[in-house]
Amino acid sequence: MSMPAMKTEMPAVVTPPAATAAPVVTMTPKPAPRAAAYARMAKETGARVVPPLIVVALLLVVWELICRRAGSSLPPPSKVFKDTRELILDPFFDHGGIDKGLFWHLSASLQRVAYGFSLAAVAGIALGTLVGQSVWAMRGLDPLFQVLRTIPPLAWLPLSLAAFRDGQPSAIFVIFITSVWPIIINTAVGIRNIPQDYRNVAAVVQLNPLEFFTKIMIPAAAPYMFTGLRIGIGLSWLAIVAAEMLIGGVGIGFFIWDAWNSSHISEIILALFYVGIIGFVLDRLIAALGKVVTRGTAAN
Amino acid sequence: MQAYLKLDHIDKVFTRGNATTEVLKDINLTIEKGEYVSIIGHSGCGKSTLLNIVAGLTGATNGGVLLEDREVNSPGPDRAVVFQNHSLLPWLTVYENVKLGVDKVFAKTKSRAERDAWVMHNLSLVQMAHAKDKRPNEISGGMKQRVGIARALAMEPKVLLLDEPFGALDALTRAHLQDSVMALHQKLGNTILMITHDVDEAVLLSDRIVMMTNGPSARIGEVLEVPLARPRKRLELATSPGYLKCRQRVLEFLYERHSFVEAA
């Protein structure tokens, strides 16, 4: 549902290349078009990168001004940078236990998300296909899904700790149960929206159920599936930080909690920055994957 | 007349809740091998439903369809359909769209290389071999419909079912494609059943025109033989008395005796 938003960033104006390049032309046969192309690319990139940079710079200045006064409860950006320099410059140190660099915390969190989200993707697409294809499966399962999906991720954690008696599988389960619902629901909608025409084609050609699944259903429903996967990965990343705060051990969530307990506010701010960036990258990764996989379908 | 395809006392009743609508009533029609038959009628008269019943995509309430004296009631490649809106799969290339059917139909009887050659042969029959690696959204509407025809032809159907195949095309493209279909029919001798609402198209292409009354409970009102010699030339026919007479008969049927009732 949020997919089309990515296509909006097209530059509206393309300047005629010859105008600027013409006076500089000397001996070489064709420098003008290439130089102009580079200039245009630089201009396009600039148009995209400069505005957010300006906004970020302004926000930093405002933050600095507000938090700079003595007695401020939160550190200004300059202090954050000073406090966390070591963490930023050496993310790979490992002093044993939970005293590790941010890289290790983040990779532990990402690993949990990878396990949980992969399970959710497989289960979600399978269940979504079932619910989308069979009226009886939908009648039976849909009410259940609608109730279960409203349960907040962390509410599952005590139950899964009781079931698995260990932090690691519990965290993975929380990721799974958080991200599986949007995948199921979007896949089901995608399957239900497969045009009757495609079903007719499959019927005339006499595809068997397996061929129908791989050759018609998956490609036809792929845009919906990827919408679900994108929402799912976002929710997983939201859930992991909260879950790790409770289960402890290595992980960015626990790192934040630990920093709070030791009153290292600057470290919290740095961790939040990383969490945000990684969440953004994960989202874009799934979106890019979706774009590649659905190159034919989406344009229909 | 030897019955190749026989529509035998077909009734179709749609039931939704307590409401029942009788769409088709006692449809009888026999079609010879190699014959080109059009079904014409106002929209909503159930002609597409009838085609779906022949294709096996919809079940008849009573009666049935016999193909070479065997009852057919499920879809299959022996009755390939060219759909109105082409229905190509957008994630497959032109070649792959045609290959989908070929791989299923000739899985046992043709080798991989033979199937490949057969796909290309059918694409060149509709002059689309050059676009084999394009995706449906990269080619024009007329080209898509050509590929749709190639896909159907490649399954070597006993009967080719055309569901308003030219309905979504502009007039010039339509004329061009009609000529192509006529040439293919001439060359391959397929048995064709076509749904249309275009009088000129029906007269130009068909050996017989089946005219349907308005629904609900649509029946076959009249069957008109088109006694024009083949190959037919669009321009010559435009002034030929035989053509004009057939056209007149169909128009009279559609607009005088069974003019469209908006209330339906």
Coordinates of C-alpha atoms in Angstrom, one line a residue:
Chain A
M1 CA 0.0 0.0 0.0
S2 CA 2.9 2.3 0.6
M3 CA 4.8 1.1 -2.4
P4 CA 3.8 3.7 -4.9
A5 CA 5.2 6.4 -2.6
M6 CA 8.7 5.5 -3.6
K7 CA 8.2 6.5 -7.2
T8 CA 7.4 10.1 -6.4
E9 CA 11.0 11.3 -6.1
M10 CA 11.4 12.0 -9.8
P11 CA 13.0 15.3 -10.7
A12 CA 10.5 17.5 -12.3
V13 CA 12.9 19.6 -14.4
V14 CA 15.7 18.5 -16.6
T15 CA 17.8 21.3 -17.8
P16 CA 18.9 21.3 -21.5
P17 CA 22.4 20.0 -21.4
A18 CA 23.9 22.0 -24.3
A19 CA 23.3 25.4 -22.8
T20 CA 25.9 25.2 -20.1
A21 CA 28.4 22.9 -21.8
A22 CA 28.7 24.5 -25.2
P23 CA 31.2 27.3 -24.3
V24 CA 33.7 24.9 -22.7
V25 CA 34.0 22.6 -25.7
T26 CA 37.6 22.4 -26.9
M27 CA 39.5 19.7 -28.8
T28 CA 38.0 16.5 -27.6
P29 CA 35.2 15.1 -29.8
K30 CA 32.3 14.5 -27.4
P31 CA 32.8 15.8 -24.0
A32 CA 29.7 17.9 -23.9
P33 CA 27.0 15.2 -23.5
R34 CA 28.9 13.3 -20.8
A35 CA 29.8 16.4 -18.8
A36 CA 26.2 17.4 -19.1
A37 CA 25.0 14.0 -18.0
Y38 CA 27.2 14.2 -14.9
A39 CA 26.0 17.7 -14.2
R40 CA 22.4 16.5 -14.4
M41 CA 23.1 13.5 -12.2
A42 CA 24.8 15.7 -9.6
K43 CA 21.9 18.1 -9.8
E44 CA 19.3 15.4 -9.3
T45 CA 21.2 13.9 -6.4
G46 CA 21.6 17.3 -4.9
A47 CA 17.9 18.0 -5.1
R48 CA 17.3 14.9 -3.2
V49 CA 20.0 15.0 -0.6
V50 CA 20.3 18.7 0.2
P51 CA 16.8 19.4 1.7
P52 CA 16.9 16.6 4.3
L53 CA 20.5 17.7 5.2
I54 CA 19.4 21.2 5.8
V55 CA 16.5 20.0 8.0
V56 CA 18.8 17.7 10.0
A57 CA 21.3 20.5 10.5
L58 CA 18.5 22.9 11.6
L59 CA 17.2 20.3 14.1
L60 CA 20.7 19.7 15.5
V61 CA 21.1 23.4 16.0
V62 CA 17.7 23.7 17.8
W63 CA 18.5 20.7 19.9
E64 CA 21.9 22.1 20.8
L65 CA 20.4 25.4 21.8
I66 CA 17.7 23.9 23.9
C67 CA 19.9 21.3 25.7
R68 CA 23.0 23.3 26.1
R69 CA 21.9 25.2 29.2
A70 CA 23.1 24.0 32.6
G71 CA 20.7 21.6 34.3
S72 CA 19.2 20.3 31.1
S73 CA 18.0 16.7 31.6
L74 CA 19.1 15.6 28.1
P75 CA 22.6 16.1 26.5
P76 CA 23.0 18.3 23.5
P77 CA 24.4 16.7 20.3
S78 CA 27.9 17.9 20.9
K79 CA 28.0 16.1 24.2
V80 CA 26.4 13.0 22.7
F81 CA 29.2 12.8 20.2
K82 CA 31.8 13.4 22.8
D83 CA 30.4 10.7 25.1
T84 CA 30.0 8.1 22.5
R85 CA 33.1 8.7 20.4
E86 CA 34.6 5.4 21.4
L87 CA 31.4 3.4 20.6
I88 CA 31.1 5.1 17.2
L89 CA 34.7 4.7 16.2
D90 CA 35.1 1.1 17.4
P91 CA 31.9 -0.9 17.0
F92 CA 33.7 -4.2 16.9
F93 CA 35.3 -4.5 20.4
D94 CA 34.3 -7.5 22.5
H95 CA 35.2 -7.5 26.2
G96 CA 33.2 -10.6 26.9
G97 CA 29.7 -10.9 28.4
I98 CA 27.5 -8.1 27.3
D99 CA 30.3 -5.6 27.1
K100 CA 30.5 -5.6 23.3
G101 CA 30.6 -3.1 20.5
L102 CA 27.4 -1.8 18.9
F103 CA 28.0 -4.0 15.9
W104 CA 27.6 -7.1 17.9
H105 CA 24.5 -5.9 19.6
L106 CA 22.9 -4.9 16.3
S107 CA 23.9 -8.1 14.6
A108 CA 22.4 -10.2 17.5
S109 CA 19.2 -8.2 17.1
L110 CA 19.2 -8.6 13.3
Q111 CA 19.8 -12.3 13.6
R112 CA 16.7 -12.7 15.8
V113 CA 14.7 -10.7 13.4
A114 CA 16.0 -12.7 10.5
Y115 CA 14.9 -16.0 12.1
G116 CA 11.6 -14.7 13.3
F117 CA 10.8 -12.8 10.1
S118 CA 11.7 -15.7 7.8
L119 CA 9.5 -18.1 9.7
A120 CA 6.7 -15.5 9.6
A121 CA 7.2 -15.0 5.8
V122 CA 6.9 -18.7 5.1
A123 CA 4.0 -19.3 7.5
G124 CA 2.2 -16.0 6.6
I125 CA 2.3 -16.7 2.8
A126 CA 1.2 -20.3 3.3
L127 CA -1.7 -19.4 5.7
G128 CA -2.6 -16.3 3.6
T129 CA -2.8 -18.4 0.5
L130 CA -5.1 -20.9 2.3
V131 CA -7.4 -18.2 3.6
G132 CA -7.4 -16.4 0.3
Q133 CA -8.2 -19.5 -1.7
S134 CA -10.7 -21.3 0.4
V135 CA -13.9 -19.8 1.6
W136 CA -14.2 -22.2 4.5
A137 CA -10.6 -21.6 5.7
M138 CA -11.4 -17.9 5.7
R139 CA -14.6 -18.4 7.6
G140 CA -12.9 -20.6 10.1
L141 CA -9.6 -18.7 10.5
D142 CA -10.3 -15.1 9.8
P143 CA -12.1 -14.2 13.0
L144 CA -9.3 -15.9 14.9
F145 CA -6.7 -13.8 13.1
Q146 CA -8.6 -10.6 13.6
V147 CA -8.5 -11.2 17.3
L148 CA -5.0 -12.4 17.7
R149 CA -3.4 -9.7 15.6
T150 CA -4.6 -7.0 18.0
I151 CA -2.5 -8.5 20.9
P152 CA 0.5 -6.3 21.5
P153 CA 3.8 -8.1 20.8
L154 CA 5.1 -7.8 24.3
A155 CA 2.0 -9.5 25.7
W156 CA 3.2 -12.7 24.0
L157 CA 6.6 -12.6 25.7
P158 CA 5.7 -14.0 29.2
L159 CA 3.7 -16.8 27.5
S160 CA 6.6 -17.7 25.2
L161 CA 9.1 -17.5 28.0
A162 CA 6.9 -20.0 29.9
A163 CA 6.7 -22.2 26.8
F164 CA 10.3 -22.1 25.6
R165 CA 12.1 -21.4 29.0
D166 CA 14.8 -19.5 27.2
G167 CA 15.2 -15.9 26.0
Q168 CA 16.4 -16.6 22.4
P169 CA 13.5 -18.7 21.1
S170 CA 11.1 -16.5 23.0
A171 CA 12.4 -13.3 21.3
I172 CA 12.2 -15.1 17.9
F173 CA 8.7 -16.2 18.7
V174 CA 7.7 -12.6 19.5
I175 CA 9.1 -11.4 16.2
F176 CA 7.2 -14.2 14.4
I177 CA 3.9 -13.6 16.0
T178 CA 4.2 -9.8 15.5
S179 CA 5.0 -9.9 11.8
V180 CA 2.9 -12.8 10.7
W181 CA -0.5 -11.1 10.7
P182 CA 0.1 -8.4 8.1
I183 CA 1.7 -11.0 5.9
I184 CA -1.3 -13.4 6.2
I185 CA -3.8 -10.7 5.7
N186 CA -2.2 -9.0 2.7
T187 CA -1.4 -12.4 1.0
A188 CA -5.0 -13.4 1.5
V189 CA -6.2 -10.2 -0.1
G190 CA -3.8 -10.6 -3.0
I191 CA -5.0 -14.2 -3.6
R192 CA -8.6 -13.1 -3.4
N193 CA -8.0 -10.4 -5.9
I194 CA -6.4 -12.6 -8.6
P195 CA -8.5 -11.7 -11.7
Q196 CA -11.0 -14.3 -12.8
D197 CA -9.3 -14.1 -16.2
Y198 CA -6.1 -15.6 -14.9
R199 CA -8.0 -18.4 -13.2
N200 CA -9.8 -19.0 -16.5
V201 CA -6.5 -19.2 -18.4
A202 CA -5.2 -21.7 -15.8
A203 CA -8.4 -23.7 -16.2
V204 CA -8.2 -23.8 -20.0
V205 CA -4.6 -24.7 -19.9
Q206 CA -5.3 -27.3 -17.2
L207 CA -2.6 -26.3 -14.7
N208 CA -2.5 -28.6 -11.7
P209 CA -2.8 -27.1 -8.2
L210 CA 0.9 -26.9 -7.7
E211 CA 1.5 -25.2 -11.1
F212 CA -1.4 -22.9 -10.4
F213 CA 0.2 -21.9 -7.1
T214 CA 3.7 -21.3 -8.5
K215 CA 2.8 -19.9 -12.0
I216 CA -0.3 -17.9 -11.3
M217 CA -0.9 -17.3 -7.6
I218 CA 2.5 -16.3 -6.4
P219 CA 3.3 -13.8 -9.2
A220 CA -0.3 -12.4 -9.3
A221 CA -0.4 -11.8 -5.5
A222 CA 3.3 -10.8 -5.2
P223 CA 2.6 -7.0 -4.9
Y224 CA 0.3 -7.7 -2.0
M225 CA 2.6 -10.1 -0.4
F226 CA 5.4 -7.6 -0.4
T227 CA 3.2 -5.0 1.1
G228 CA 2.6 -7.4 3.9
L229 CA 6.3 -8.3 4.2
R230 CA 7.2 -4.7 4.4
I231 CA 4.8 -4.0 7.2
G232 CA 5.9 -7.2 8.8
I233 CA 9.6 -6.3 8.8
G234 CA 8.8 -2.9 10.3
L235 CA 6.8 -4.4 13.1
S236 CA 9.6 -7.0 13.7
W237 CA 12.1 -4.3 14.2
L238 CA 9.7 -2.5 16.5
A239 CA 9.1 -5.6 18.6
I240 CA 12.7 -6.8 18.9
V241 CA 13.9 -3.7 20.7
A242 CA 11.1 -4.0 23.2
A243 CA 11.5 -7.7 23.6
E244 CA 15.3 -7.5 24.2
M245 CA 14.8 -5.0 26.9
L246 CA 13.1 -7.7 28.8
I247 CA 15.0 -10.8 27.9
G248 CA 18.5 -9.3 28.4
G249 CA 21.7 -10.6 26.9
V250 CA 23.3 -9.2 23.7
G251 CA 21.1 -7.1 21.6
I252 CA 20.4 -3.5 20.8
G253 CA 17.3 -3.5 23.0
F254 CA 19.2 -4.6 26.0
F255 CA 22.0 -2.2 25.2
I256 CA 19.5 0.7 25.4
W257 CA 18.0 -0.7 28.7
D258 CA 21.5 -1.2 30.1
A259 CA 22.5 2.4 29.1
W260 CA 19.4 3.7 30.9
N261 CA 20.3 1.8 34.0
S262 CA 23.8 3.2 34.0
S263 CA 22.4 6.7 33.1
H264 CA 24.4 6.9 29.9
I265 CA 21.8 9.0 28.1
S266 CA 24.2 9.7 25.2
E267 CA 24.5 6.0 24.5
I268 CA 20.8 5.7 24.3
I269 CA 20.6 8.5 21.8
L270 CA 23.3 6.9 19.7
A271 CA 21.5 3.5 19.8
L272 CA 18.2 5.1 18.8
F273 CA 20.0 6.6 15.8
Y274 CA 21.3 3.2 14.8
V275 CA 17.9 1.6 15.3
G276 CA 16.3 4.1 13.1
I277 CA 18.8 3.8 10.3
I278 CA 18.6 0.0 10.3
G279 CA 14.8 0.0 10.4
F280 CA 14.9 2.3 7.4
V281 CA 17.4 0.1 5.6
L282 CA 15.4 -3.1 6.3
D283 CA 12.2 -1.5 4.9
R284 CA 14.0 -0.3 1.8
L285 CA 15.6 -3.8 1.3
I286 CA 12.2 -5.5 1.3
A287 CA 10.8 -2.8 -1.0
A288 CA 13.7 -3.2 -3.4
L289 CA 13.3 -7.0 -3.4
G290 CA 9.6 -6.5 -4.0
K291 CA 10.3 -4.2 -6.9
V292 CA 12.6 -6.8 -8.5
V293 CA 10.3 -9.7 -8.0
T294 CA 7.1 -7.9 -9.1
R295 CA 8.6 -6.1 -12.1
G296 CA 5.9 -7.6 -14.4
T297 CA 2.9 -7.7 -12.1
A298 CA 2.9 -4.2 -10.7
A299 CA 2.8 -2.5 -14.0
N300 CA -0.4 -4.3 -15.1
Chain B
M1 CA -25.2 -32.0 -41.3
Q2 CA -22.5 -33.7 -39.3
A3 CA -22.3 -32.5 -35.7
Y4 CA -18.8 -31.8 -34.6
L5 CA -19.7 -29.5 -31.7
K6 CA -23.3 -29.9 -30.4
L7 CA -25.0 -27.7 -27.9
D8 CA -27.8 -29.8 -26.6
H9 CA -30.8 -28.2 -24.9
I10 CA -28.8 -25.9 -22.7
D11 CA -30.6 -24.0 -20.0
K12 CA -28.7 -21.8 -17.5
V13 CA -30.3 -20.5 -14.3
F14 CA -28.3 -18.3 -12.0
T15 CA -29.4 -18.5 -8.3
R16 CA -28.4 -15.8 -5.9
G17 CA -30.1 -16.2 -2.5
N18 CA -33.8 -16.6 -3.3
A19 CA -33.6 -14.8 -6.6
T20 CA -33.3 -17.0 -9.6
T21 CA -32.6 -15.6 -13.1
E22 CA -33.0 -17.8 -16.1
V23 CA -30.4 -16.6 -18.5
L24 CA -30.5 -19.1 -21.3
K25 CA -33.4 -21.2 -22.4
D26 CA -33.2 -24.3 -24.5
I27 CA -30.2 -23.5 -26.7
N28 CA -29.7 -26.0 -29.5
L29 CA -26.9 -25.6 -32.0
T30 CA -24.7 -27.9 -34.1
I31 CA -21.5 -26.8 -35.6
E32 CA -19.6 -28.6 -38.4
K33 CA -15.9 -29.2 -38.5
G34 CA -14.2 -26.2 -39.9
E35 CA -17.2 -23.9 -39.7
Y36 CA -17.0 -20.3 -38.4
V37 CA -20.1 -19.6 -36.4
S38 CA -20.8 -16.2 -34.7
I39 CA -23.2 -15.6 -31.9
I40 CA -24.7 -12.1 -31.9
G41 CA -27.0 -10.4 -29.5
H42 CA -27.5 -7.4 -27.3
S43 CA -25.4 -7.1 -24.2
G44 CA -26.8 -9.0 -21.3
C45 CA -28.4 -11.6 -23.5
G46 CA -26.2 -14.3 -22.1
K47 CA -24.0 -14.9 -25.1
S48 CA -20.8 -14.8 -23.0
T49 CA -22.4 -17.2 -20.5
L50 CA -23.1 -19.5 -23.4
L51 CA -19.4 -19.3 -24.5
N52 CA -18.3 -20.0 -21.0
I53 CA -20.5 -23.1 -20.9
V54 CA -19.0 -24.4 -24.1
A55 CA -15.5 -23.6 -22.6
G56 CA -16.5 -25.5 -19.5
L57 CA -15.8 -22.5 -17.3
T58 CA -19.5 -22.4 -16.3
G59 CA -21.7 -25.4 -15.9
A60 CA -25.0 -25.6 -17.7
T61 CA -28.1 -26.0 -15.5
N62 CA -29.7 -28.5 -17.9
G63 CA -28.4 -30.0 -21.2
G64 CA -24.8 -30.2 -22.2
V65 CA -22.1 -29.7 -24.8
L66 CA -20.9 -32.6 -27.0
L67 CA -17.6 -32.4 -28.8
E68 CA -17.2 -35.3 -31.3
D69 CA -20.0 -37.0 -29.5
R70 CA -18.4 -36.9 -26.1
E71 CA -19.8 -34.7 -23.4
V72 CA -17.4 -32.0 -22.2
N73 CA -18.2 -30.2 -18.9
S74 CA -14.8 -29.0 -17.6
P75 CA -12.4 -26.6 -19.2
G76 CA -9.6 -28.0 -21.4
P77 CA -7.2 -27.1 -24.2
D78 CA -9.4 -28.8 -26.8
R79 CA -11.7 -25.7 -26.5
A80 CA -9.1 -22.9 -26.2
V81 CA -10.5 -19.5 -25.5
V82 CA -9.4 -16.1 -26.8
F83 CA -10.6 -13.8 -24.0
Q84 CA -12.0 -10.4 -24.6
N85 CA -9.3 -8.6 -22.7
H86 CA -6.5 -10.8 -23.9
S87 CA -5.8 -12.2 -20.4
L88 CA -2.1 -12.5 -20.9
L89 CA -0.1 -13.1 -17.7
P90 CA 1.8 -9.8 -17.2
W91 CA 4.7 -11.4 -15.5
L92 CA 5.5 -13.7 -18.4
T93 CA 7.0 -12.7 -21.8
V94 CA 5.0 -13.1 -25.0
Y95 CA 6.9 -16.3 -25.6
E96 CA 6.3 -17.7 -22.1
N97 CA 2.6 -16.9 -22.3
V98 CA 2.3 -19.1 -25.3
K99 CA 4.6 -21.7 -23.9
L100 CA 2.5 -22.1 -20.8
G101 CA -0.2 -23.8 -22.7
V102 CA 2.1 -25.6 -25.1
D103 CA 4.1 -27.2 -22.3
K104 CA 1.0 -28.6 -20.8
V105 CA -0.7 -29.9 -23.9
F106 CA 2.4 -31.4 -25.6
A107 CA 4.3 -32.4 -22.4
K108 CA 4.4 -36.0 -23.6
T109 CA 4.1 -35.8 -27.4
K110 CA 6.7 -33.2 -28.2
S111 CA 10.3 -32.8 -27.2
R112 CA 11.6 -29.5 -25.6
A113 CA 13.0 -28.4 -28.9
E114 CA 9.8 -29.2 -30.8
R115 CA 7.8 -27.3 -28.3
D116 CA 10.0 -24.3 -28.6
A117 CA 9.7 -24.5 -32.4
W118 CA 5.9 -24.9 -32.1
V119 CA 5.6 -21.8 -29.9
M120 CA 7.7 -19.8 -32.4
H121 CA 5.6 -21.2 -35.3
N122 CA 2.4 -20.0 -33.7
L123 CA 3.8 -16.6 -32.9
S124 CA 4.9 -16.2 -36.5
L125 CA 1.4 -17.2 -37.6
V126 CA 0.1 -14.0 -35.9
Q127 CA 3.2 -12.0 -36.9
M128 CA 4.4 -11.6 -33.3
A129 CA 7.6 -13.6 -33.4
H130 CA 9.6 -10.4 -33.3
A131 CA 8.2 -9.5 -29.9
K132 CA 8.7 -12.8 -28.2
D133 CA 10.8 -11.4 -25.4
K134 CA 8.5 -8.5 -24.7
R135 CA 6.2 -8.4 -21.7
P136 CA 2.4 -7.8 -22.3
N137 CA 2.6 -4.2 -21.0
E138 CA 5.2 -3.3 -23.6
I139 CA 3.1 -4.1 -26.6
S140 CA -0.1 -2.6 -28.0
G141 CA -3.6 -3.8 -27.4
G142 CA -3.9 -5.3 -30.9
M143 CA -0.6 -7.1 -30.4
K144 CA -1.7 -8.5 -27.1
Q145 CA -4.8 -9.9 -28.7
R146 CA -2.6 -11.5 -31.4
V147 CA -0.6 -13.2 -28.7
G148 CA -3.8 -14.3 -27.1
I149 CA -4.8 -15.9 -30.4
A150 CA -1.4 -17.5 -30.8
R151 CA -1.7 -18.9 -27.3
A152 CA -5.1 -20.5 -28.1
L153 CA -4.0 -21.8 -31.5
A154 CA -0.8 -23.3 -30.1
M155 CA -2.9 -25.6 -28.0
E156 CA -4.3 -27.1 -31.2
P157 CA -7.9 -26.9 -30.0
K158 CA -10.7 -28.8 -31.7
V159 CA -12.8 -25.7 -31.3
L160 CA -11.5 -22.2 -31.0
L161 CA -13.7 -20.0 -28.8
L162 CA -13.5 -16.2 -29.4
D163 CA -15.1 -14.1 -26.7
E164 CA -15.6 -10.7 -28.3
P165 CA -11.9 -10.8 -29.3
F166 CA -11.9 -7.5 -31.1
G167 CA -14.2 -5.6 -28.7
A168 CA -11.5 -3.7 -26.9
L169 CA -9.6 -2.5 -30.0
D170 CA -9.9 0.6 -32.1
A171 CA -11.6 0.3 -35.4
L172 CA -8.4 0.2 -37.6
T173 CA -6.7 -2.4 -35.5
R174 CA -9.9 -4.4 -35.3
A175 CA -10.2 -4.5 -39.1
H176 CA -6.6 -5.6 -39.4
L177 CA -7.0 -8.3 -36.8
Q178 CA -10.2 -9.5 -38.4
D179 CA -8.4 -10.0 -41.7
S180 CA -5.7 -11.9 -39.8
V181 CA -8.2 -14.2 -38.2
M182 CA -9.9 -14.8 -41.5
A183 CA -6.6 -15.7 -43.1
L184 CA -5.8 -18.1 -40.2
H185 CA -9.2 -19.7 -40.5
Q186 CA -8.6 -20.1 -44.3
K187 CA -5.2 -21.6 -43.7
L188 CA -5.7 -23.9 -40.7
G189 CA -9.4 -24.7 -41.2
N190 CA -10.2 -24.4 -37.5
T191 CA -13.7 -24.7 -36.1
I192 CA -14.5 -21.4 -34.6
L193 CA -17.3 -20.1 -32.3
M194 CA -17.2 -16.4 -31.9
I195 CA -19.2 -14.1 -29.6
T196 CA -19.7 -10.6 -31.0
H197 CA -22.0 -7.6 -30.9
D198 CA -20.7 -6.1 -34.2
V199 CA -22.9 -6.8 -37.2
D200 CA -20.3 -6.2 -39.8
E201 CA -17.8 -8.4 -38.1
A202 CA -20.3 -11.2 -37.8
V203 CA -21.2 -11.0 -41.5
L204 CA -17.6 -10.6 -42.7
L205 CA -16.2 -13.6 -40.8
S206 CA -18.9 -16.1 -40.3
D207 CA -20.4 -19.0 -42.2
R208 CA -23.4 -18.8 -40.0
I209 CA -24.7 -16.2 -37.6
V210 CA -26.7 -17.2 -34.6
M211 CA -28.9 -14.4 -33.4
M212 CA -30.0 -14.4 -29.8
T213 CA -33.1 -12.9 -28.4
N214 CA -32.9 -10.6 -25.4
G215 CA -32.6 -12.0 -21.9
P216 CA -33.8 -13.1 -19.5
S217 CA -34.5 -16.6 -20.9
A218 CA -32.6 -15.8 -24.1
R219 CA -33.2 -18.2 -26.9
I220 CA -31.7 -18.6 -30.4
G221 CA -34.0 -16.4 -32.4
E222 CA -32.7 -17.1 -35.9
V223 CA -29.8 -18.6 -37.6
L224 CA -28.6 -16.9 -40.8
E225 CA -26.4 -18.6 -43.4
V226 CA -23.9 -16.3 -44.9
P227 CA -23.5 -17.5 -48.5
L228 CA -20.5 -15.4 -49.4
A229 CA -17.5 -17.1 -51.1
R230 CA -14.2 -17.2 -49.4
P231 CA -11.6 -15.7 -49.4
R232 CA -13.6 -12.6 -48.6
K233 CA -12.3 -9.1 -49.2
R234 CA -13.5 -6.4 -47.0
L235 CA -13.6 -3.7 -49.7
E236 CA -15.3 -5.8 -52.3
L237 CA -17.9 -6.9 -49.9
A238 CA -18.8 -3.4 -48.8
T239 CA -20.8 -3.0 -52.0
S240 CA -21.8 -6.6 -52.7
P241 CA -25.5 -7.3 -52.6
G242 CA -25.1 -10.6 -50.8
Y243 CA -23.2 -9.0 -48.0
L244 CA -25.7 -6.1 -47.7
K245 CA -28.6 -8.5 -47.6
C246 CA -27.1 -10.5 -44.8
R247 CA -26.3 -7.3 -42.9
Q248 CA -29.8 -6.1 -43.4
R249 CA -31.2 -9.3 -42.0
V250 CA -29.1 -9.2 -38.8
L251 CA -29.9 -5.5 -38.3
E252 CA -33.6 -6.1 -38.7
F253 CA -33.4 -8.9 -36.1
L254 CA -31.5 -6.9 -33.6
Y255 CA -33.2 -3.5 -34.0
E256 CA -36.7 -4.2 -35.0
R257 CA -37.8 -7.5 -33.7
H258 CA -35.6 -7.7 -30.6
S259 CA -34.5 -4.2 -29.9
F260 CA -32.6 -3.7 -26.7
V261 CA -34.7 -3.1 -23.6
E262 CA -32.9 -0.8 -21.2
A263 CA -34.9 -2.0 -18.2
A264 CA -33.0 -5.3 -18.1

